[in-house]
Amino acid sequence: MPEHTAASRLRLSGLCFLLQILNILLFAVFARYSPESSPGHCPPQLDCSRRNQDSAFQQPRFQDVHIQVVLSFGLLVALLGRYGPGSAAISILIVAFAIQWAVLIQGFFYFFLNGKIYVGAQSMLSADFCTAAVLISTGAVLGRVNPVQMLLLALLEVILCTLNEYILLSLMGVSDSGRSLTVHTFGAYFGLMVSRVLYQPHKDKRKREERQDMGHQTDVFAAVGTVYLWIFWPSFTSATTVSNNAENWAVLNTYFSLVASTVATFILSPVLYEESTPWMVQIQDATLAGMAVMGMAGEMLVTPFGALIAGFLAGLISPLGFKFFTPVLRSRLKVQDTCGVHNTHGLPGILGALLGTLLTLLATADTYGDRLELVFPLMAEGSRTITDQAFIQLGALPVTLLLAALGGSFTG
């Protein structure tokens, strides 16, 4: 056993060394800082539409997004008391590697010109989003894969996540600023498919016992993670909006959804469970669900009324999912969803995509005004009708699910 433990440590150390050297060499050959931070000076060969946030390093929202990924996701992944500290440490390792790798992979898709990748603030923001998707996926397999496997998962998922994002945002012209599809839905179902391939029946009972043994340590992780979500997630949703006006919409819609989803949990949890008040973990799940549902629709004309309804529905989905869907996933589909990412990211992400499709049908120049060009530029310039855009928004959902399923199966 000591030899096996030493070999495991050396495997992790060796893989980290190889991956870091690979990143350093690739950065040395390809990566250069953007010569101009203003999108007005962006060479036409580059995808300048994705470089409109190069001033984000001077704005609080870049910092908020980065804090959200490093702290909130790192702590939120630590749901089981047994894996709490270890999973937090591994999540930081995944963040450290995935951000570097995502800057490179996304650079080849978006910022590649004359044999070089031009790195700017938008590169880091996009890398943070991709890293968040990877961390969501790890929540489905936490405790059943080792750190070496986690790194390999990140290595492959960053490539597939970037491909999915490129197809949706660049080729199809989908509006998904808060990443209902490209982060929440993709990350959840990618992880679920990995979990399905790695199904281990003999561990199923033990995992249920561990979940029932969650104690004070887990509540502390959940409480801290929830506080960070309340403070920083609206910036996560609005980070890629192209103007302050659109950002305000995204921030306000996210907050309205958040408060409604939290109240919904206090309504439903006492009905489904014996406790008079929800566990902190359940409040955390509701917070995630309420924010995931606003990913696509956040910058659209949801209205406060619509955001409250969407958040309320997402807050109901989370406890219902844990009560009814999770046992079905485990017993019928052989999916061991360790942290319940299906209920907190997958289902709310799908609901957010459907909501975004509905709101697209209501988008007109009269209702949106100047914002139409910011949210739906192809519709504003007349090259795409409202119906066409709505079908594309809806079609992005099966595309994401297909890529997530195939990529997760291959990775598993």
Tab-separated table of C-alpha atoms in Angstrom:
chain	number	residue	atom	x	y	z
A	1	MET	CA	0.000	0.000	0.000
A	2	PRO	CA	2.779	2.578	0.742
A	3	GLU	CA	4.280	1.851	-2.680
A	4	HIS	CA	0.878	2.336	-4.295
A	5	THR	CA	0.409	5.649	-2.443
A	6	ALA	CA	3.853	6.848	-3.480
A	7	ALA	CA	3.152	5.874	-7.086
A	8	SER	CA	-0.116	7.848	-7.002
A	9	ARG	CA	1.680	10.924	-5.715
A	10	LEU	CA	4.343	10.620	-8.391
A	11	ARG	CA	1.721	10.210	-11.116
A	12	LEU	CA	0.030	13.445	-10.078
A	13	SER	CA	3.339	15.239	-9.740
A	14	GLY	CA	4.548	13.981	-13.100
A	15	LEU	CA	1.341	14.867	-14.922
A	16	CYS	CA	1.311	18.368	-13.412
A	17	PHE	CA	4.923	18.819	-14.526
A	18	LEU	CA	4.237	17.653	-18.080
A	19	LEU	CA	1.092	19.751	-18.478
A	20	GLN	CA	2.726	22.874	-17.084
A	21	ILE	CA	5.758	22.505	-19.332
A	22	LEU	CA	3.389	21.988	-22.275
A	23	ASN	CA	1.507	25.188	-21.396
A	24	ILE	CA	4.730	27.164	-21.009
A	25	LEU	CA	6.043	26.008	-24.385
A	26	LEU	CA	2.756	26.736	-26.164
A	27	PHE	CA	2.543	30.188	-24.587
A	28	ALA	CA	6.132	30.878	-25.599
A	29	VAL	CA	5.465	29.944	-29.215
A	30	PHE	CA	1.968	31.331	-29.759
A	31	ALA	CA	0.783	33.762	-27.065
A	32	ARG	CA	1.280	37.513	-27.289
A	33	TYR	CA	-0.490	40.359	-25.559
A	34	SER	CA	-3.028	42.200	-27.664
A	35	PRO	CA	-1.409	45.311	-29.167
A	36	GLU	CA	-4.628	47.282	-28.796
A	37	SER	CA	-7.127	46.961	-25.970
A	38	SER	CA	-9.827	48.853	-27.834
A	39	PRO	CA	-12.099	46.802	-30.107
A	40	GLY	CA	-11.996	49.717	-32.520
A	41	HIS	CA	-8.366	48.843	-33.277
A	42	CYS	CA	-8.966	45.120	-33.574
A	43	PRO	CA	-7.688	43.619	-36.853
A	44	PRO	CA	-10.615	42.490	-39.008
A	45	GLN	CA	-9.236	38.956	-39.219
A	46	LEU	CA	-9.886	38.397	-35.506
A	47	ASP	CA	-13.269	37.768	-33.901
A	48	CYS	CA	-13.531	41.280	-32.493
A	49	SER	CA	-17.027	40.750	-31.183
A	50	ARG	CA	-15.483	38.710	-28.385
A	51	ARG	CA	-12.924	41.368	-27.498
A	52	ASN	CA	-15.292	44.075	-26.343
A	53	GLN	CA	-14.317	43.636	-22.703
A	54	ASP	CA	-10.596	44.382	-22.913
A	55	SER	CA	-11.230	47.211	-20.457
A	56	ALA	CA	-12.559	44.619	-17.997
A	57	PHE	CA	-9.260	44.524	-16.112
A	58	GLN	CA	-10.096	48.051	-14.957
A	59	GLN	CA	-13.625	47.067	-13.993
A	60	PRO	CA	-14.853	45.239	-10.894
A	61	ARG	CA	-16.780	42.602	-12.810
A	62	PHE	CA	-13.662	40.809	-14.084
A	63	GLN	CA	-12.492	40.481	-10.499
A	64	ASP	CA	-15.965	39.295	-9.472
A	65	VAL	CA	-16.006	36.597	-12.138
A	66	HIS	CA	-12.554	35.379	-11.174
A	67	ILE	CA	-13.430	35.287	-7.477
A	68	GLN	CA	-16.605	33.421	-8.345
A	69	VAL	CA	-14.731	30.700	-10.195
A	70	VAL	CA	-11.886	30.312	-7.724
A	71	LEU	CA	-13.776	30.583	-4.443
A	72	SER	CA	-17.455	29.893	-5.050
A	73	PHE	CA	-17.048	26.919	-7.358
A	74	GLY	CA	-14.116	25.617	-5.364
A	75	LEU	CA	-16.180	25.603	-2.193
A	76	LEU	CA	-19.443	24.572	-3.817
A	77	VAL	CA	-17.874	21.428	-5.205
A	78	ALA	CA	-17.030	20.396	-1.637
A	79	LEU	CA	-20.471	19.043	-0.764
A	80	LEU	CA	-19.528	15.838	1.008
A	81	GLY	CA	-17.922	16.092	4.421
A	82	ARG	CA	-15.464	13.331	3.615
A	83	TYR	CA	-14.152	15.078	0.510
A	84	GLY	CA	-14.495	18.707	1.637
A	85	PRO	CA	-10.907	19.933	2.086
A	86	GLY	CA	-9.495	17.597	-0.550
A	87	SER	CA	-12.024	18.568	-3.179
A	88	ALA	CA	-11.419	22.265	-2.510
A	89	ALA	CA	-7.685	21.741	-3.030
A	90	ILE	CA	-8.206	19.751	-6.224
A	91	SER	CA	-10.619	22.362	-7.556
A	92	ILE	CA	-7.894	25.001	-7.181
A	93	LEU	CA	-5.522	22.745	-9.138
A	94	ILE	CA	-8.137	22.355	-11.865
A	95	VAL	CA	-8.659	26.130	-11.997
A	96	ALA	CA	-4.916	26.758	-12.236
A	97	PHE	CA	-4.499	24.347	-15.137
A	98	ALA	CA	-7.789	24.915	-16.964
A	99	ILE	CA	-7.391	28.695	-17.180
A	100	GLN	CA	-4.026	28.337	-18.921
A	101	TRP	CA	-5.273	25.602	-21.225
A	102	ALA	CA	-8.512	27.452	-22.046
A	103	VAL	CA	-6.642	30.649	-22.970
A	104	LEU	CA	-4.666	28.620	-25.501
A	105	ILE	CA	-7.517	26.529	-26.930
A	106	GLN	CA	-9.927	29.455	-27.160
A	107	GLY	CA	-7.144	31.560	-28.597
A	108	PHE	CA	-6.838	29.221	-31.571
A	109	PHE	CA	-10.575	29.604	-32.206
A	110	TYR	CA	-11.033	33.324	-31.609
A	111	PHE	CA	-7.802	35.297	-31.298
A	112	PHE	CA	-5.437	33.614	-33.772
A	113	LEU	CA	-3.789	35.837	-36.376
A	114	ASN	CA	-0.536	35.453	-38.333
A	115	GLY	CA	0.467	32.424	-36.308
A	116	LYS	CA	-0.034	34.101	-32.902
A	117	ILE	CA	-2.704	34.142	-30.200
A	118	TYR	CA	-3.480	37.674	-29.038
A	119	VAL	CA	-4.311	37.560	-25.346
A	120	GLY	CA	-6.475	40.239	-23.748
A	121	ALA	CA	-8.964	40.656	-20.924
A	122	GLN	CA	-11.655	38.824	-22.873
A	123	SER	CA	-9.319	35.834	-23.113
A	124	MET	CA	-9.243	35.560	-19.340
A	125	LEU	CA	-13.006	36.042	-18.986
A	126	SER	CA	-13.694	33.330	-21.552
A	127	ALA	CA	-11.191	31.042	-19.835
A	128	ASP	CA	-12.971	31.602	-16.520
A	129	PHE	CA	-16.305	30.586	-18.053
A	130	CYS	CA	-14.809	27.426	-19.527
A	131	THR	CA	-13.155	26.602	-16.196
A	132	ALA	CA	-16.518	26.959	-14.465
A	133	ALA	CA	-17.980	24.343	-16.819
A	134	VAL	CA	-15.131	21.963	-15.949
A	135	LEU	CA	-15.713	22.455	-12.217
A	136	ILE	CA	-19.422	21.739	-12.666
A	137	SER	CA	-18.526	18.463	-14.399
A	138	THR	CA	-16.193	17.428	-11.601
A	139	GLY	CA	-19.130	17.750	-9.205
A	140	ALA	CA	-20.755	14.745	-10.873
A	141	VAL	CA	-17.756	12.480	-10.256
A	142	LEU	CA	-16.300	13.899	-7.057
A	143	GLY	CA	-14.960	11.210	-4.726
A	144	ARG	CA	-14.920	8.543	-7.432
A	145	VAL	CA	-12.004	9.746	-9.542
A	146	ASN	CA	-8.497	10.651	-8.470
A	147	PRO	CA	-6.709	13.972	-9.097
A	148	VAL	CA	-4.876	12.586	-12.125
A	149	GLN	CA	-8.187	11.668	-13.729
A	150	MET	CA	-9.579	15.098	-12.810
A	151	LEU	CA	-6.761	16.769	-14.726
A	152	LEU	CA	-7.318	14.538	-17.742
A	153	LEU	CA	-11.018	15.402	-17.600
A	154	ALA	CA	-10.135	19.100	-17.611
A	155	LEU	CA	-7.688	18.611	-20.482
A	156	LEU	CA	-10.352	17.086	-22.731
A	157	GLU	CA	-13.363	19.087	-21.560
A	158	VAL	CA	-11.759	22.470	-22.210
A	159	ILE	CA	-11.346	21.479	-25.873
A	160	LEU	CA	-14.937	20.264	-26.229
A	161	CYS	CA	-16.376	23.152	-24.219
A	162	THR	CA	-14.592	25.620	-26.486
A	163	LEU	CA	-15.860	23.788	-29.571
A	164	ASN	CA	-19.432	23.939	-28.269
A	165	GLU	CA	-19.090	27.626	-27.453
A	166	TYR	CA	-17.633	28.379	-30.875
A	167	ILE	CA	-20.464	26.568	-32.667
A	168	LEU	CA	-23.169	28.278	-30.608
A	169	LEU	CA	-21.867	31.821	-30.233
A	170	SER	CA	-19.838	32.334	-33.413
A	171	LEU	CA	-21.318	30.023	-36.051
A	172	MET	CA	-24.967	29.948	-34.976
A	173	GLY	CA	-25.131	33.452	-33.499
A	174	VAL	CA	-26.851	32.356	-30.275
A	175	SER	CA	-27.348	34.918	-27.526
A	176	ASP	CA	-26.150	33.274	-24.279
A	177	SER	CA	-24.261	35.944	-22.365
A	178	GLY	CA	-24.752	34.347	-18.943
A	179	ARG	CA	-23.922	30.866	-20.254
A	180	SER	CA	-27.053	28.843	-19.491
A	181	LEU	CA	-26.018	26.463	-22.266
A	182	THR	CA	-22.264	26.758	-22.698
A	183	VAL	CA	-21.437	26.550	-18.975
A	184	HIS	CA	-24.327	25.167	-16.905
A	185	THR	CA	-25.967	22.739	-19.309
A	186	PHE	CA	-22.787	21.603	-21.030
A	187	GLY	CA	-20.840	21.204	-17.784
A	188	ALA	CA	-23.633	19.290	-16.063
A	189	TYR	CA	-24.377	16.763	-18.801
A	190	PHE	CA	-20.720	16.322	-19.709
A	191	GLY	CA	-20.068	15.338	-16.093
A	192	LEU	CA	-23.151	13.123	-15.940
A	193	MET	CA	-22.021	11.153	-18.981
A	194	VAL	CA	-18.557	10.717	-17.489
A	195	SER	CA	-20.247	9.460	-14.329
A	196	ARG	CA	-22.380	7.037	-16.324
A	197	VAL	CA	-19.355	5.484	-18.022
A	198	LEU	CA	-17.556	5.200	-14.668
A	199	TYR	CA	-20.547	3.642	-12.883
A	200	GLN	CA	-19.446	1.554	-9.895
A	201	PRO	CA	-22.327	-0.353	-8.269
A	202	HIS	CA	-20.346	-1.331	-5.174
A	203	LYS	CA	-19.816	2.330	-4.291
A	204	ASP	CA	-23.442	3.339	-4.627
A	205	LYS	CA	-24.524	2.416	-1.104
A	206	ARG	CA	-21.440	3.981	0.442
A	207	LYS	CA	-22.095	7.284	-1.331
A	208	ARG	CA	-25.636	7.426	0.041
A	209	GLU	CA	-24.330	6.800	3.532
A	210	GLU	CA	-21.763	9.556	3.135
A	211	ARG	CA	-24.424	11.970	1.868
A	212	GLN	CA	-26.526	11.227	4.951
A	213	ASP	CA	-23.497	11.869	7.167
A	214	MET	CA	-23.013	15.476	6.079
A	215	GLY	CA	-22.225	17.546	9.107
A	216	HIS	CA	-20.996	20.898	10.321
A	217	GLN	CA	-18.036	20.998	7.950
A	218	THR	CA	-20.261	20.683	4.894
A	219	ASP	CA	-22.622	23.379	6.145
A	220	VAL	CA	-19.683	25.730	6.542
A	221	PHE	CA	-18.586	25.108	2.956
A	222	ALA	CA	-22.147	25.585	1.728
A	223	ALA	CA	-22.669	28.771	3.742
A	224	VAL	CA	-19.478	30.396	2.494
A	225	GLY	CA	-20.152	29.327	-1.086
A	226	THR	CA	-23.708	30.661	-0.936
A	227	VAL	CA	-22.579	34.035	0.398
A	228	TYR	CA	-20.112	34.374	-2.459
A	229	LEU	CA	-22.832	33.442	-4.931
A	230	TRP	CA	-25.150	36.141	-3.618
A	231	ILE	CA	-22.417	38.760	-3.877
A	232	PHE	CA	-20.622	37.912	-7.101
A	233	TRP	CA	-22.856	35.860	-9.418
A	234	PRO	CA	-24.702	38.836	-10.968
A	235	SER	CA	-21.304	39.955	-12.280
A	236	PHE	CA	-20.761	36.444	-13.660
A	237	THR	CA	-24.060	36.689	-15.574
A	238	SER	CA	-23.383	40.191	-16.898
A	239	ALA	CA	-19.645	39.987	-17.591
A	240	THR	CA	-19.952	39.556	-21.353
A	241	THR	CA	-22.713	42.086	-21.977
A	242	VAL	CA	-21.569	44.760	-24.380
A	243	SER	CA	-22.857	47.862	-22.637
A	244	ASN	CA	-23.691	49.143	-19.194
A	245	ASN	CA	-27.387	49.239	-20.072
A	246	ALA	CA	-27.452	45.550	-20.934
A	247	GLU	CA	-25.353	44.819	-17.851
A	248	ASN	CA	-27.960	46.465	-15.630
A	249	TRP	CA	-30.662	44.247	-17.076
A	250	ALA	CA	-28.594	41.114	-16.470
A	251	VAL	CA	-27.712	42.091	-12.899
A	252	LEU	CA	-31.267	43.001	-11.893
A	253	ASN	CA	-32.844	39.963	-13.532
A	254	THR	CA	-30.335	37.707	-11.778
A	255	TYR	CA	-31.075	39.201	-8.375
A	256	PHE	CA	-34.836	38.871	-8.837
A	257	SER	CA	-34.418	35.242	-9.893
A	258	LEU	CA	-32.096	34.574	-6.971
A	259	VAL	CA	-34.453	35.824	-4.253
A	260	ALA	CA	-37.450	33.974	-5.712
A	261	SER	CA	-35.581	30.676	-5.975
A	262	THR	CA	-34.436	30.944	-2.369
A	263	VAL	CA	-37.974	31.537	-1.096
A	264	ALA	CA	-39.220	28.606	-3.208
A	265	THR	CA	-36.844	26.296	-1.377
A	266	PHE	CA	-38.223	27.358	1.985
A	267	ILE	CA	-41.706	26.596	0.646
A	268	LEU	CA	-40.991	23.150	-0.772
A	269	SER	CA	-38.239	21.657	1.400
A	270	PRO	CA	-40.370	21.346	4.580
A	271	VAL	CA	-42.986	19.543	2.479
A	272	LEU	CA	-40.503	17.044	1.013
A	273	TYR	CA	-38.316	16.539	4.076
A	274	GLU	CA	-38.877	16.304	7.813
A	275	GLU	CA	-36.843	19.399	8.709
A	276	SER	CA	-38.779	22.612	9.361
A	277	THR	CA	-36.146	24.719	7.602
A	278	PRO	CA	-33.910	23.752	4.643
A	279	TRP	CA	-30.309	22.710	5.131
A	280	MET	CA	-27.714	25.236	4.081
A	281	VAL	CA	-26.780	22.933	1.220
A	282	GLN	CA	-30.357	23.095	-0.072
A	283	ILE	CA	-30.310	26.894	0.028
A	284	GLN	CA	-27.032	26.798	-1.873
A	285	ASP	CA	-28.587	24.535	-4.514
A	286	ALA	CA	-31.547	26.880	-4.904
A	287	THR	CA	-29.189	29.813	-5.297
A	288	LEU	CA	-27.341	28.046	-8.098
A	289	ALA	CA	-30.559	27.019	-9.831
A	290	GLY	CA	-32.017	30.522	-9.697
A	291	MET	CA	-28.899	31.993	-11.222
A	292	ALA	CA	-28.401	29.300	-13.876
A	293	VAL	CA	-31.896	29.919	-15.244
A	294	MET	CA	-30.985	33.554	-15.937
A	295	GLY	CA	-27.893	32.717	-17.994
A	296	MET	CA	-29.418	33.103	-21.444
A	297	ALA	CA	-32.367	35.323	-20.550
A	298	GLY	CA	-30.543	37.685	-18.201
A	299	GLU	CA	-29.799	40.407	-20.743
A	300	MET	CA	-33.187	40.010	-22.457
A	301	LEU	CA	-36.427	41.760	-21.564
A	302	VAL	CA	-37.460	39.341	-18.817
A	303	THR	CA	-39.012	42.104	-16.648
A	304	PRO	CA	-38.930	41.831	-12.829
A	305	PHE	CA	-42.165	39.846	-12.925
A	306	GLY	CA	-40.746	37.309	-15.372
A	307	ALA	CA	-37.450	36.981	-13.486
A	308	LEU	CA	-39.315	36.258	-10.250
A	309	ILE	CA	-41.392	33.545	-11.952
A	310	ALA	CA	-38.335	31.962	-13.576
A	311	GLY	CA	-36.415	31.988	-10.306
A	312	PHE	CA	-39.366	30.545	-8.419
A	313	LEU	CA	-39.669	27.657	-10.886
A	314	ALA	CA	-35.932	26.983	-10.722
A	315	GLY	CA	-36.122	26.987	-6.923
A	316	LEU	CA	-38.819	24.327	-7.086
A	317	ILE	CA	-36.874	22.210	-9.588
A	318	SER	CA	-33.850	21.803	-7.317
A	319	PRO	CA	-35.494	20.118	-4.271
A	320	LEU	CA	-37.866	18.133	-6.503
A	321	GLY	CA	-34.873	16.933	-8.487
A	322	PHE	CA	-33.005	15.742	-5.424
A	323	LYS	CA	-36.118	14.020	-4.092
A	324	PHE	CA	-37.336	12.307	-7.261
A	325	PHE	CA	-34.925	12.653	-10.210
A	326	THR	CA	-31.665	11.739	-8.464
A	327	PRO	CA	-32.892	8.287	-7.307
A	328	VAL	CA	-34.063	7.580	-10.867
A	329	LEU	CA	-30.707	8.625	-12.300
A	330	ARG	CA	-28.971	6.314	-9.856
A	331	SER	CA	-31.221	3.255	-10.088
A	332	ARG	CA	-32.453	3.322	-13.692
A	333	LEU	CA	-29.787	5.209	-15.646
A	334	LYS	CA	-26.790	4.157	-13.511
A	335	VAL	CA	-25.611	7.754	-13.086
A	336	GLN	CA	-23.999	8.545	-9.727
A	337	ASP	CA	-24.357	12.307	-9.517
A	338	THR	CA	-22.239	12.973	-6.441
A	339	CYS	CA	-23.039	16.669	-5.993
A	340	GLY	CA	-26.382	16.841	-7.765
A	341	VAL	CA	-25.234	18.951	-10.718
A	342	HIS	CA	-28.237	17.690	-12.720
A	343	ASN	CA	-30.602	19.526	-10.367
A	344	THR	CA	-28.551	22.675	-9.784
A	345	HIS	CA	-27.061	23.254	-13.236
A	346	GLY	CA	-28.486	20.858	-15.840
A	347	LEU	CA	-32.251	21.243	-15.439
A	348	PRO	CA	-32.120	24.996	-14.625
A	349	GLY	CA	-29.826	25.477	-17.634
A	350	ILE	CA	-32.375	23.787	-19.899
A	351	LEU	CA	-35.159	25.886	-18.379
A	352	GLY	CA	-33.050	28.991	-19.003
A	353	ALA	CA	-32.577	28.019	-22.654
A	354	LEU	CA	-36.316	27.529	-23.130
A	355	LEU	CA	-37.007	30.864	-21.423
A	356	GLY	CA	-34.467	32.561	-23.672
A	357	THR	CA	-36.158	31.082	-26.741
A	358	LEU	CA	-39.556	32.375	-25.617
A	359	LEU	CA	-38.179	35.853	-24.938
A	360	THR	CA	-36.528	35.901	-28.352
A	361	LEU	CA	-39.968	35.614	-29.951
A	362	LEU	CA	-40.965	38.773	-28.080
A	363	ALA	CA	-37.884	40.765	-29.128
A	364	THR	CA	-38.768	43.657	-31.437
A	365	ALA	CA	-37.298	47.063	-32.142
A	366	ASP	CA	-40.262	48.631	-30.331
A	367	THR	CA	-39.735	46.668	-27.095
A	368	TYR	CA	-35.921	46.667	-27.070
A	369	GLY	CA	-35.039	49.945	-28.751
A	370	ASP	CA	-31.276	50.388	-29.065
A	371	ARG	CA	-30.720	47.284	-26.963
A	372	LEU	CA	-31.834	45.046	-29.844
A	373	GLU	CA	-28.535	45.631	-31.611
A	374	LEU	CA	-26.649	44.658	-28.457
A	375	VAL	CA	-28.576	41.476	-27.653
A	376	PHE	CA	-29.517	40.303	-31.179
A	377	PRO	CA	-27.198	42.069	-33.644
A	378	LEU	CA	-28.207	39.909	-36.618
A	379	MET	CA	-31.865	40.719	-36.057
A	380	ALA	CA	-31.104	44.415	-35.717
A	381	GLU	CA	-29.269	44.529	-39.042
A	382	GLY	CA	-32.088	42.671	-40.767
A	383	SER	CA	-30.194	39.534	-41.789
A	384	ARG	CA	-32.231	37.299	-39.466
A	385	THR	CA	-35.928	37.318	-38.562
A	386	ILE	CA	-37.358	36.911	-35.071
A	387	THR	CA	-38.566	33.389	-35.902
A	388	ASP	CA	-35.188	32.389	-37.314
A	389	GLN	CA	-33.392	33.636	-34.210
A	390	ALA	CA	-35.830	31.825	-31.923
A	391	PHE	CA	-35.342	28.529	-33.795
A	392	ILE	CA	-31.578	28.977	-33.538
A	393	GLN	CA	-31.811	29.701	-29.810
A	394	LEU	CA	-33.881	26.543	-29.387
A	395	GLY	CA	-31.637	24.494	-31.676
A	396	ALA	CA	-28.633	25.362	-29.553
A	397	LEU	CA	-30.028	23.169	-26.761
A	398	PRO	CA	-29.859	19.795	-28.572
A	399	VAL	CA	-26.483	20.758	-30.052
A	400	THR	CA	-25.124	21.373	-26.553
A	401	LEU	CA	-26.649	18.184	-25.155
A	402	LEU	CA	-25.244	16.129	-28.048
A	403	LEU	CA	-21.709	17.503	-27.717
A	404	ALA	CA	-21.824	17.131	-23.930
A	405	ALA	CA	-23.048	13.542	-24.175
A	406	LEU	CA	-20.521	12.479	-26.797
A	407	GLY	CA	-17.659	14.345	-25.148
A	408	GLY	CA	-18.514	13.054	-21.686
A	409	SER	CA	-18.797	9.468	-22.910
A	410	PHE	CA	-15.435	9.663	-24.678
A	411	THR	CA	-13.784	11.283	-21.674
A	412	GLY	CA	-15.270	8.713	-19.311
